[in-house]
Amino acid sequence: MIILKENLEELPNRKRINFINSLSGFKSANLIGTINSNGESNLAIFSSLVHIGADPALIGMVSRPNSVPRHTLENIKDTGVFSINSVSENIYRQAHLTSARIDVSESEFSFTGLTESYSSHSLAPSVKESPMSIYCSLKEVINISSNNTILIIGEVIAVELPEEAVFDDGAVNHNMLETVCVSGLDRYHRVTEIEQLPYAKQG
Amino acid sequence: MIILKENLEELPNRKRINFINSLSGFKSANLIGTINSNGESNLAIFSSLVHIGADPALIGMVSRPNSVPRHTLENIKDTGVFSINSVSENIYRQAHLTSARIDVSESEFSFTGLTESYSSHSLAPSVKESPMSIYCSLKEVINISSNNTILIIGEVIAVELPEEAVFDDGAVNHNMLETVCVSGLDRYHRVTEIEQLPYAKQG
């Protein structure tokens, strides 16, 4: 069937949001750990991470300025740092709970039961139960004028993960980490490797 | 183990690229179909799609200005339209081949054996074998000054997919479509739903 722009606009709000959110396919699920200058920590699930570049090592994520994850953006602007924590099969239910609207004075760490952890490499809290934590410093904040969302660009400062979860070619073995992925707003999935394909060349 | 920024810079180029590209977790794989004003079509695999907003329906993707998918960016600027085609299990090998550097005069459609298809809703070619095609018009081109990559924002004009692949709540059933995901540059994966979680609320 074909769904046109006009049909989308006629859909009930919740259905339209679910449909559009699921269009791009499976998305990574990551917990973003931040802290403000009062020492109040925050944890929020994001499914909008995107690889920006390898040299320098840059990761982007999209934030809405006035919605659930807004403390994340404020905290990152405040301290200049954040952590990205992979969501694995053992913590996806707790990770999903971070999308609830709770007061700034309460931390999602205590709300969800995930453990706040600190390393010598960043002010930002990380998630102890997460199999991989990436510590970033804020590099750039870009306004997307089409709908006033924000693209946050972070530079990778340090990565903590099990040594055996790195393939010989340098890639992270997310299957070993049991990293999940998400589709739409709320469907969580298990991932199984089919195969690694060779570098594509002509003729 | 902990890998610091300095360690990353010391890694061989290919290892660093594989590591950084795999940090954000599993990524969606989509084929972007474009055409230039001379009628030359192009097809390129992107793993950098990101949901930008539901109202208006916006999807973003990151493009490097001077690398493999550059024809995509030029064509989108030229005609103002593109298609996003889900990569399913039956076409991921052909989809991966589009990352080979081939001449502008040759189309990745003929190179890979995927079938170029046209609808009345867009000038942009879509992929006949793909289970879902999204037709977009160019909304915004944003320069990411940190590394001179480009964020392309498209507005959804039409979506073509099987009617039975839409859940009652409006979300697309990517498991039914057999949509794959990718980690790093070249590892393709099958995805199985674990569960749908309820809307998170406090207390």
Tab-separated table of C-alpha atoms in Angstrom:
chain	number	residue	atom	x	y	z
A	1	MET	CA	0.000	0.000	0.000
A	2	ILE	CA	1.053	3.607	-0.335
A	3	ILE	CA	0.724	6.101	2.499
A	4	LEU	CA	0.947	9.722	1.399
A	5	LYS	CA	1.944	12.782	3.413
A	6	GLU	CA	-1.746	13.798	3.576
A	7	ASN	CA	-2.660	10.372	5.005
A	8	LEU	CA	0.028	10.761	7.668
A	9	GLU	CA	-1.423	14.068	8.769
A	10	GLU	CA	-4.852	12.452	9.175
A	11	LEU	CA	-3.564	9.641	11.402
A	12	PRO	CA	-4.238	9.778	15.164
A	13	ASN	CA	-1.242	11.394	16.895
A	14	ARG	CA	0.078	8.237	18.594
A	15	LYS	CA	-0.180	6.114	15.430
A	16	ARG	CA	1.632	8.736	13.358
A	17	ILE	CA	4.429	8.984	15.935
A	18	ASN	CA	4.822	5.191	16.057
A	19	PHE	CA	4.837	4.921	12.265
A	20	ILE	CA	7.370	7.706	11.626
A	21	ASN	CA	9.632	6.618	14.484
A	22	SER	CA	9.879	3.151	12.978
A	23	LEU	CA	10.568	4.157	9.369
A	24	SER	CA	14.366	4.197	9.455
A	25	GLY	CA	14.571	0.578	10.680
A	26	PHE	CA	16.376	-0.878	13.682
A	27	LYS	CA	18.095	1.670	15.904
A	28	SER	CA	20.779	1.387	18.539
A	29	ALA	CA	19.714	1.870	22.155
A	30	ASN	CA	22.098	3.760	24.411
A	31	LEU	CA	21.892	5.287	27.871
A	32	ILE	CA	23.323	8.795	28.076
A	33	GLY	CA	24.793	9.605	31.487
A	34	THR	CA	25.201	13.243	32.516
A	35	ILE	CA	25.594	15.403	35.605
A	36	ASN	CA	24.926	19.086	36.257
A	37	SER	CA	27.141	21.510	38.167
A	38	ASN	CA	25.101	20.833	41.330
A	39	GLY	CA	26.178	17.196	41.151
A	40	GLU	CA	22.701	15.935	40.161
A	41	SER	CA	23.051	13.002	37.759
A	42	ASN	CA	20.746	12.082	34.913
A	43	LEU	CA	20.339	9.016	32.718
A	44	ALA	CA	18.259	8.928	29.530
A	45	ILE	CA	17.758	6.385	26.766
A	46	PHE	CA	18.458	7.631	23.242
A	47	SER	CA	17.820	5.786	19.989
A	48	SER	CA	19.133	8.594	17.805
A	49	LEU	CA	22.884	8.011	17.914
A	50	VAL	CA	24.731	8.355	14.642
A	51	HIS	CA	28.337	7.841	13.572
A	52	ILE	CA	29.799	11.169	12.444
A	53	GLY	CA	33.460	10.398	11.822
A	54	ALA	CA	36.466	8.298	12.815
A	55	ASP	CA	39.264	10.895	12.825
A	56	PRO	CA	38.562	12.703	15.066
A	57	ALA	CA	36.234	10.125	16.637
A	58	LEU	CA	32.816	11.799	16.646
A	59	ILE	CA	29.347	10.562	17.588
A	60	GLY	CA	26.124	12.537	17.159
A	61	MET	CA	22.730	12.313	18.824
A	62	VAL	CA	19.471	14.150	18.297
A	63	SER	CA	17.746	15.804	21.242
A	64	ARG	CA	14.419	17.558	21.454
A	65	PRO	CA	14.846	20.818	23.353
A	66	ASN	CA	11.571	20.603	25.310
A	67	SER	CA	10.823	16.954	25.790
A	68	VAL	CA	11.808	14.037	28.021
A	69	PRO	CA	15.573	14.000	27.571
A	70	ARG	CA	15.980	17.750	28.050
A	71	HIS	CA	18.008	17.395	31.268
A	72	THR	CA	20.568	15.580	29.173
A	73	LEU	CA	21.082	18.550	26.879
A	74	GLU	CA	21.177	21.061	29.756
A	75	ASN	CA	23.691	18.955	31.674
A	76	ILE	CA	25.937	18.486	28.648
A	77	LYS	CA	25.960	22.236	28.023
A	78	ASP	CA	26.675	22.766	31.729
A	79	THR	CA	29.616	20.370	32.175
A	80	GLY	CA	30.722	19.678	28.583
A	81	VAL	CA	30.779	15.893	29.051
A	82	PHE	CA	28.564	12.813	28.772
A	83	SER	CA	28.806	9.036	28.708
A	84	ILE	CA	27.224	6.657	26.185
A	85	ASN	CA	26.362	3.268	27.656
A	86	SER	CA	25.324	0.303	25.508
A	87	VAL	CA	21.998	-1.252	26.408
A	88	SER	CA	22.368	-5.012	26.685
A	89	GLU	CA	19.790	-7.729	27.144
A	90	ASN	CA	20.197	-7.739	30.943
A	91	ILE	CA	19.283	-4.043	31.351
A	92	TYR	CA	16.908	-3.044	28.537
A	93	ARG	CA	13.856	-2.981	30.827
A	94	GLN	CA	15.569	-0.656	33.281
A	95	ALA	CA	16.958	1.396	30.402
A	96	HIS	CA	13.444	1.878	28.993
A	97	LEU	CA	12.248	3.219	32.370
A	98	THR	CA	14.563	6.224	31.998
A	99	SER	CA	12.097	7.601	29.433
A	100	ALA	CA	9.595	8.335	32.240
A	101	ARG	CA	9.265	12.016	33.167
A	102	ILE	CA	10.759	12.407	36.610
A	103	ASP	CA	11.797	15.494	38.520
A	104	VAL	CA	15.290	16.949	37.990
A	105	SER	CA	16.120	16.434	41.671
A	106	GLU	CA	15.575	12.687	41.363
A	107	SER	CA	18.125	10.662	39.430
A	108	GLU	CA	17.086	7.991	36.927
A	109	PHE	CA	19.854	5.864	38.451
A	110	SER	CA	17.955	5.460	41.718
A	111	PHE	CA	14.586	5.351	39.896
A	112	THR	CA	15.645	2.430	37.697
A	113	GLY	CA	18.045	0.652	40.027
A	114	LEU	CA	20.955	0.972	37.627
A	115	THR	CA	24.290	1.666	39.320
A	116	GLU	CA	25.983	5.053	38.909
A	117	SER	CA	29.692	4.622	38.334
A	118	TYR	CA	32.562	7.106	38.000
A	119	SER	CA	35.924	6.720	36.309
A	120	SER	CA	39.005	8.920	36.342
A	121	HIS	CA	38.411	9.737	32.666
A	122	SER	CA	35.268	11.834	32.940
A	123	LEU	CA	33.035	13.812	35.278
A	124	ALA	CA	30.039	12.109	33.666
A	125	PRO	CA	28.481	9.109	35.407
A	126	SER	CA	28.419	5.799	33.563
A	127	VAL	CA	26.246	2.705	34.042
A	128	LYS	CA	28.031	-0.098	35.882
A	129	GLU	CA	25.786	-2.809	34.394
A	130	SER	CA	26.423	-1.648	30.829
A	131	PRO	CA	28.932	-3.782	28.878
A	132	MET	CA	30.478	-0.747	27.160
A	133	SER	CA	30.791	2.895	28.215
A	134	ILE	CA	32.030	5.650	25.925
A	135	TYR	CA	33.150	8.924	27.525
A	136	CYS	CA	32.685	11.991	25.331
A	137	SER	CA	33.396	15.682	25.489
A	138	LEU	CA	31.014	18.126	23.838
A	139	LYS	CA	32.326	19.212	20.454
A	140	GLU	CA	29.424	20.982	18.755
A	141	VAL	CA	25.726	21.797	19.265
A	142	ILE	CA	23.810	22.233	16.011
A	143	ASN	CA	20.269	23.539	15.685
A	144	ILE	CA	18.127	21.711	13.138
A	145	SER	CA	15.894	24.545	12.058
A	146	SER	CA	13.308	22.321	10.303
A	147	ASN	CA	11.809	21.357	13.663
A	148	ASN	CA	14.042	22.975	16.322
A	149	THR	CA	15.674	19.757	17.402
A	150	ILE	CA	19.336	19.733	18.356
A	151	LEU	CA	22.208	17.619	17.036
A	152	ILE	CA	24.757	17.119	19.820
A	153	ILE	CA	28.234	16.130	18.597
A	154	GLY	CA	30.609	14.485	21.060
A	155	GLU	CA	34.266	13.567	20.695
A	156	VAL	CA	35.306	10.184	22.097
A	157	ILE	CA	37.737	10.622	24.994
A	158	ALA	CA	37.787	7.065	26.368
A	159	VAL	CA	36.043	3.718	25.831
A	160	GLU	CA	35.668	1.027	28.481
A	161	LEU	CA	34.756	-2.497	27.336
A	162	PRO	CA	35.854	-6.121	27.766
A	163	GLU	CA	39.062	-6.807	25.833
A	164	GLU	CA	37.627	-10.013	24.344
A	165	ALA	CA	34.749	-8.009	22.800
A	166	VAL	CA	36.999	-6.426	20.167
A	167	PHE	CA	37.435	-8.364	16.908
A	168	ASP	CA	40.906	-8.690	15.348
A	169	ASP	CA	39.880	-6.108	12.747
A	170	GLY	CA	39.160	-3.560	15.492
A	171	ALA	CA	35.338	-3.673	15.426
A	172	VAL	CA	33.317	-4.133	18.605
A	173	ASN	CA	31.568	-7.506	18.902
A	174	HIS	CA	28.105	-6.318	19.908
A	175	ASN	CA	26.740	-9.854	19.671
A	176	MET	CA	29.116	-10.902	22.454
A	177	LEU	CA	28.073	-7.848	24.502
A	178	GLU	CA	24.422	-8.868	23.931
A	179	THR	CA	23.646	-5.333	22.819
A	180	VAL	CA	19.976	-4.949	21.874
A	181	CYS	CA	18.395	-2.734	19.259
A	182	VAL	CA	15.038	-0.972	19.205
A	183	SER	CA	12.405	-0.258	16.578
A	184	GLY	CA	9.922	2.550	16.957
A	185	LEU	CA	9.634	3.771	20.527
A	186	ASP	CA	9.278	0.581	22.505
A	187	ARG	CA	10.083	-2.680	20.708
A	188	TYR	CA	13.358	-4.267	21.823
A	189	HIS	CA	15.204	-6.858	19.787
A	190	ARG	CA	17.936	-9.477	19.965
A	191	VAL	CA	20.543	-9.463	17.214
A	192	THR	CA	22.361	-12.383	15.570
A	193	GLU	CA	25.189	-11.987	13.053
A	194	ILE	CA	24.490	-13.345	9.580
A	195	GLU	CA	27.899	-12.630	8.078
A	196	GLN	CA	30.708	-10.158	7.544
A	197	LEU	CA	30.950	-9.079	3.919
A	198	PRO	CA	34.190	-8.258	2.102
A	199	TYR	CA	35.088	-4.714	1.066
A	200	ALA	CA	33.090	-3.981	-2.086
A	201	LYS	CA	35.100	-3.424	-5.269
A	202	GLN	CA	34.190	-3.094	-8.904
A	203	GLY	CA	34.984	-5.904	-11.352
B	1	MET	CA	39.969	-2.523	29.401
B	2	ILE	CA	40.061	1.198	28.786
B	3	ILE	CA	41.014	2.701	25.431
B	4	LEU	CA	41.948	6.375	25.596
B	5	LYS	CA	41.866	8.988	22.851
B	6	GLU	CA	45.674	8.775	22.583
B	7	ASN	CA	45.441	4.993	22.091
B	8	LEU	CA	42.899	5.499	19.309
B	9	GLU	CA	45.238	7.838	17.478
B	10	GLU	CA	47.994	5.203	17.623
B	11	LEU	CA	45.830	2.452	16.104
B	12	PRO	CA	46.364	1.451	12.449
B	13	ASN	CA	43.937	3.420	10.278
B	14	ARG	CA	41.660	0.499	9.350
B	15	LYS	CA	41.393	-0.748	12.949
B	16	ARG	CA	40.524	2.707	14.246
B	17	ILE	CA	37.852	3.152	11.568
B	18	ASN	CA	36.316	-0.252	12.377
B	19	PHE	CA	36.360	0.445	16.116
B	20	ILE	CA	34.829	3.927	15.946
B	21	ASN	CA	32.237	2.904	13.367
B	22	SER	CA	31.013	0.156	15.671
B	23	LEU	CA	30.800	2.195	18.891
B	24	SER	CA	27.185	3.353	18.636
B	25	GLY	CA	25.844	-0.226	18.346
B	26	PHE	CA	23.582	-1.745	15.722
B	27	LYS	CA	22.624	0.568	12.875
B	28	SER	CA	19.890	0.453	10.298
B	29	ALA	CA	20.890	-0.295	6.710
B	30	ASN	CA	19.106	1.593	3.967
B	31	LEU	CA	19.622	2.089	0.248
B	32	ILE	CA	19.327	5.699	-0.866
B	33	GLY	CA	18.034	6.058	-4.426
B	34	THR	CA	18.713	9.268	-6.344
B	35	ILE	CA	18.882	10.605	-9.883
B	36	ASN	CA	20.582	13.638	-11.404
B	37	SER	CA	19.126	16.069	-13.928
B	38	ASN	CA	20.745	14.051	-16.742
B	39	GLY	CA	18.638	11.068	-15.718
B	40	GLU	CA	21.604	9.103	-14.314
B	41	SER	CA	20.482	7.098	-11.284
B	42	ASN	CA	22.503	6.267	-8.193
B	43	LEU	CA	22.053	3.851	-5.318
B	44	ALA	CA	24.129	3.939	-2.111
B	45	ILE	CA	23.940	2.119	1.201
B	46	PHE	CA	23.785	4.352	4.293
B	47	SER	CA	23.953	3.259	7.925
B	48	SER	CA	23.646	6.788	9.293
B	49	LEU	CA	19.896	7.350	9.194
B	50	VAL	CA	18.366	9.045	12.200
B	51	HIS	CA	14.815	9.936	13.209
B	52	ILE	CA	14.477	13.722	13.434
B	53	GLY	CA	10.788	14.275	14.096
B	54	ALA	CA	7.246	12.997	13.519
B	55	ASP	CA	5.380	16.240	12.764
B	56	PRO	CA	6.498	17.133	10.167
B	57	ALA	CA	7.869	13.669	9.376
B	58	LEU	CA	11.620	14.173	9.079
B	59	ILE	CA	14.520	11.748	8.604
B	60	GLY	CA	18.204	12.700	8.657
B	61	MET	CA	21.300	11.042	7.245
B	62	VAL	CA	24.979	11.888	7.426
B	63	SER	CA	27.014	12.149	4.243
B	64	ARG	CA	30.701	12.696	3.733
B	65	PRO	CA	31.230	15.337	1.066
B	66	ASN	CA	34.192	13.651	-0.641
B	67	SER	CA	33.767	9.925	-0.226
B	68	VAL	CA	31.834	7.037	-1.741
B	69	PRO	CA	28.256	8.264	-1.383
B	70	ARG	CA	29.032	11.722	-2.758
B	71	HIS	CA	26.877	11.237	-5.866
B	72	THR	CA	23.950	10.850	-3.498
B	73	LEU	CA	24.448	14.314	-2.021
B	74	GLU	CA	25.016	15.933	-5.440
B	75	ASN	CA	21.920	14.286	-6.884
B	76	ILE	CA	19.737	15.278	-3.926
B	77	LYS	CA	20.880	18.895	-4.250
B	78	ASP	CA	20.234	18.686	-7.985
B	79	THR	CA	16.692	17.253	-7.941
B	80	GLY	CA	15.555	17.828	-4.337
B	81	VAL	CA	14.324	14.257	-3.868
B	82	PHE	CA	15.526	10.821	-2.750
B	83	SER	CA	14.156	7.433	-1.758
B	84	ILE	CA	15.036	5.390	1.341
B	85	ASN	CA	14.770	1.632	0.770
B	86	SER	CA	14.942	-0.865	3.639
B	87	VAL	CA	17.605	-3.534	3.283
B	88	SER	CA	16.121	-6.955	3.930
B	89	GLU	CA	17.727	-10.347	4.236
B	90	ASN	CA	17.174	-11.176	0.567
B	91	ILE	CA	19.154	-8.154	-0.724
B	92	TYR	CA	21.824	-7.249	1.855
B	93	ARG	CA	24.665	-8.683	-0.250
B	94	GLN	CA	23.632	-6.644	-3.270
B	95	ALA	CA	23.052	-3.618	-1.046
B	96	HIS	CA	26.603	-3.876	0.336
B	97	LEU	CA	28.013	-3.854	-3.221
B	98	THR	CA	26.739	-0.296	-3.700
B	99	SER	CA	29.603	0.860	-1.468
B	100	ALA	CA	32.090	0.086	-4.268
B	101	ARG	CA	33.475	3.129	-6.054
B	102	ILE	CA	32.054	3.107	-9.543
B	103	ASP	CA	31.916	5.788	-12.187
B	104	VAL	CA	29.052	8.326	-12.168
B	105	SER	CA	27.972	7.192	-15.653
B	106	GLU	CA	27.365	3.641	-14.406
B	107	SER	CA	24.406	3.038	-12.120
B	108	GLU	CA	24.664	0.884	-8.999
B	109	PHE	CA	21.337	-0.595	-10.066
B	110	SER	CA	22.904	-2.355	-13.057
B	111	PHE	CA	26.133	-3.040	-11.133
B	112	THR	CA	24.323	-4.859	-8.309
B	113	GLY	CA	21.404	-6.349	-10.232
B	114	LEU	CA	18.822	-4.554	-8.090
B	115	THR	CA	15.809	-3.341	-10.036
B	116	GLU	CA	15.236	0.393	-10.551
B	117	SER	CA	11.603	1.262	-10.020
B	118	TYR	CA	9.633	4.497	-10.428
B	119	SER	CA	6.388	5.588	-8.817
B	120	SER	CA	4.115	8.531	-9.521
B	121	HIS	CA	5.070	10.019	-6.138
B	122	SER	CA	8.690	10.935	-6.792
B	123	LEU	CA	11.321	11.498	-9.453
B	124	ALA	CA	13.715	9.416	-7.351
B	125	PRO	CA	14.220	5.756	-8.238
B	126	SER	CA	13.350	3.130	-5.640
B	127	VAL	CA	14.463	-0.484	-5.265
B	128	LYS	CA	11.854	-2.974	-6.437
B	129	GLU	CA	13.224	-5.793	-4.225
B	130	SER	CA	13.106	-3.653	-1.076
B	131	PRO	CA	10.141	-4.373	1.243
B	132	MET	CA	9.656	-0.677	2.106
B	133	SER	CA	10.414	2.502	0.165
B	134	ILE	CA	10.158	5.977	1.639
B	135	TYR	CA	10.034	8.936	-0.752
B	136	CYS	CA	11.477	12.171	0.625
B	137	SER	CA	11.912	15.735	-0.462
B	138	LEU	CA	14.982	17.675	0.620
B	139	LYS	CA	14.196	19.917	3.593
B	140	GLU	CA	17.561	21.078	4.919
B	141	VAL	CA	21.304	20.585	4.365
B	142	ILE	CA	23.390	21.197	7.479
B	143	ASN	CA	27.172	21.417	7.606
B	144	ILE	CA	28.755	19.703	10.617
B	145	SER	CA	31.797	21.910	11.043
B	146	SER	CA	33.643	19.507	13.404
B	147	ASN	CA	34.649	17.338	10.438
B	148	ASN	CA	32.901	18.847	7.397
B	149	THR	CA	30.332	16.115	7.058
B	150	ILE	CA	26.795	16.957	5.995
B	151	LEU	CA	23.472	16.214	7.683
B	152	ILE	CA	20.782	15.841	5.019
B	153	ILE	CA	17.227	16.287	6.307
B	154	GLY	CA	14.375	14.884	4.239
B	155	GLU	CA	10.638	15.225	4.679
B	156	VAL	CA	8.573	12.091	4.108
B	157	ILE	CA	6.257	12.515	1.087
B	158	ALA	CA	5.089	8.911	0.651
B	159	VAL	CA	5.762	5.439	2.053
B	160	GLU	CA	5.202	2.196	0.167
B	161	LEU	CA	5.036	-1.037	2.188
B	162	PRO	CA	2.869	-4.158	2.616
B	163	GLU	CA	-0.302	-3.336	4.537
B	164	GLU	CA	0.166	-6.351	6.833
B	165	ALA	CA	3.560	-4.999	7.946
B	166	VAL	CA	1.990	-2.211	10.014
B	167	PHE	CA	1.120	-3.056	13.634
B	168	ASP	CA	-2.230	-1.932	15.077
B	169	ASP	CA	-0.358	0.790	17.005
B	170	GLY	CA	0.994	2.227	13.748
B	171	ALA	CA	4.605	0.991	13.998
B	172	VAL	CA	6.268	-0.825	11.108
B	173	ASN	CA	6.888	-4.538	11.714
B	174	HIS	CA	10.515	-4.744	10.585
B	175	ASN	CA	10.742	-8.354	11.730
B	176	MET	CA	8.055	-9.276	9.204
B	177	LEU	CA	9.898	-7.295	6.524
B	178	GLU	CA	13.091	-9.204	7.464
B	179	THR	CA	14.945	-5.900	7.695
B	180	VAL	CA	18.595	-6.434	8.647
B	181	CYS	CA	20.873	-4.215	10.702
B	182	VAL	CA	24.610	-3.594	10.457
B	183	SER	CA	27.436	-3.095	12.926
B	184	GLY	CA	30.634	-1.345	11.965
B	185	LEU	CA	31.139	-1.212	8.213
B	186	ASP	CA	30.455	-4.733	7.080
B	187	ARG	CA	28.744	-7.054	9.605
B	188	TYR	CA	25.099	-7.798	8.784
B	189	HIS	CA	22.635	-9.113	11.337
B	190	ARG	CA	19.234	-10.749	11.688
B	191	VAL	CA	16.869	-9.272	14.258
B	192	THR	CA	14.311	-10.997	16.506
B	193	GLU	CA	11.844	-9.162	18.727
B	194	ILE	CA	12.225	-9.764	22.464
B	195	GLU	CA	9.255	-7.702	23.600
B	196	GLN	CA	7.354	-4.446	23.396
B	197	LEU	CA	7.592	-2.470	26.631
B	198	PRO	CA	4.803	-0.306	28.055
B	199	TYR	CA	5.055	3.498	28.126
B	200	ALA	CA	7.315	4.351	31.090
B	201	LYS	CA	5.682	6.293	33.933
B	202	GLN	CA	6.786	7.228	37.422
B	203	GLY	CA	5.239	5.517	40.447
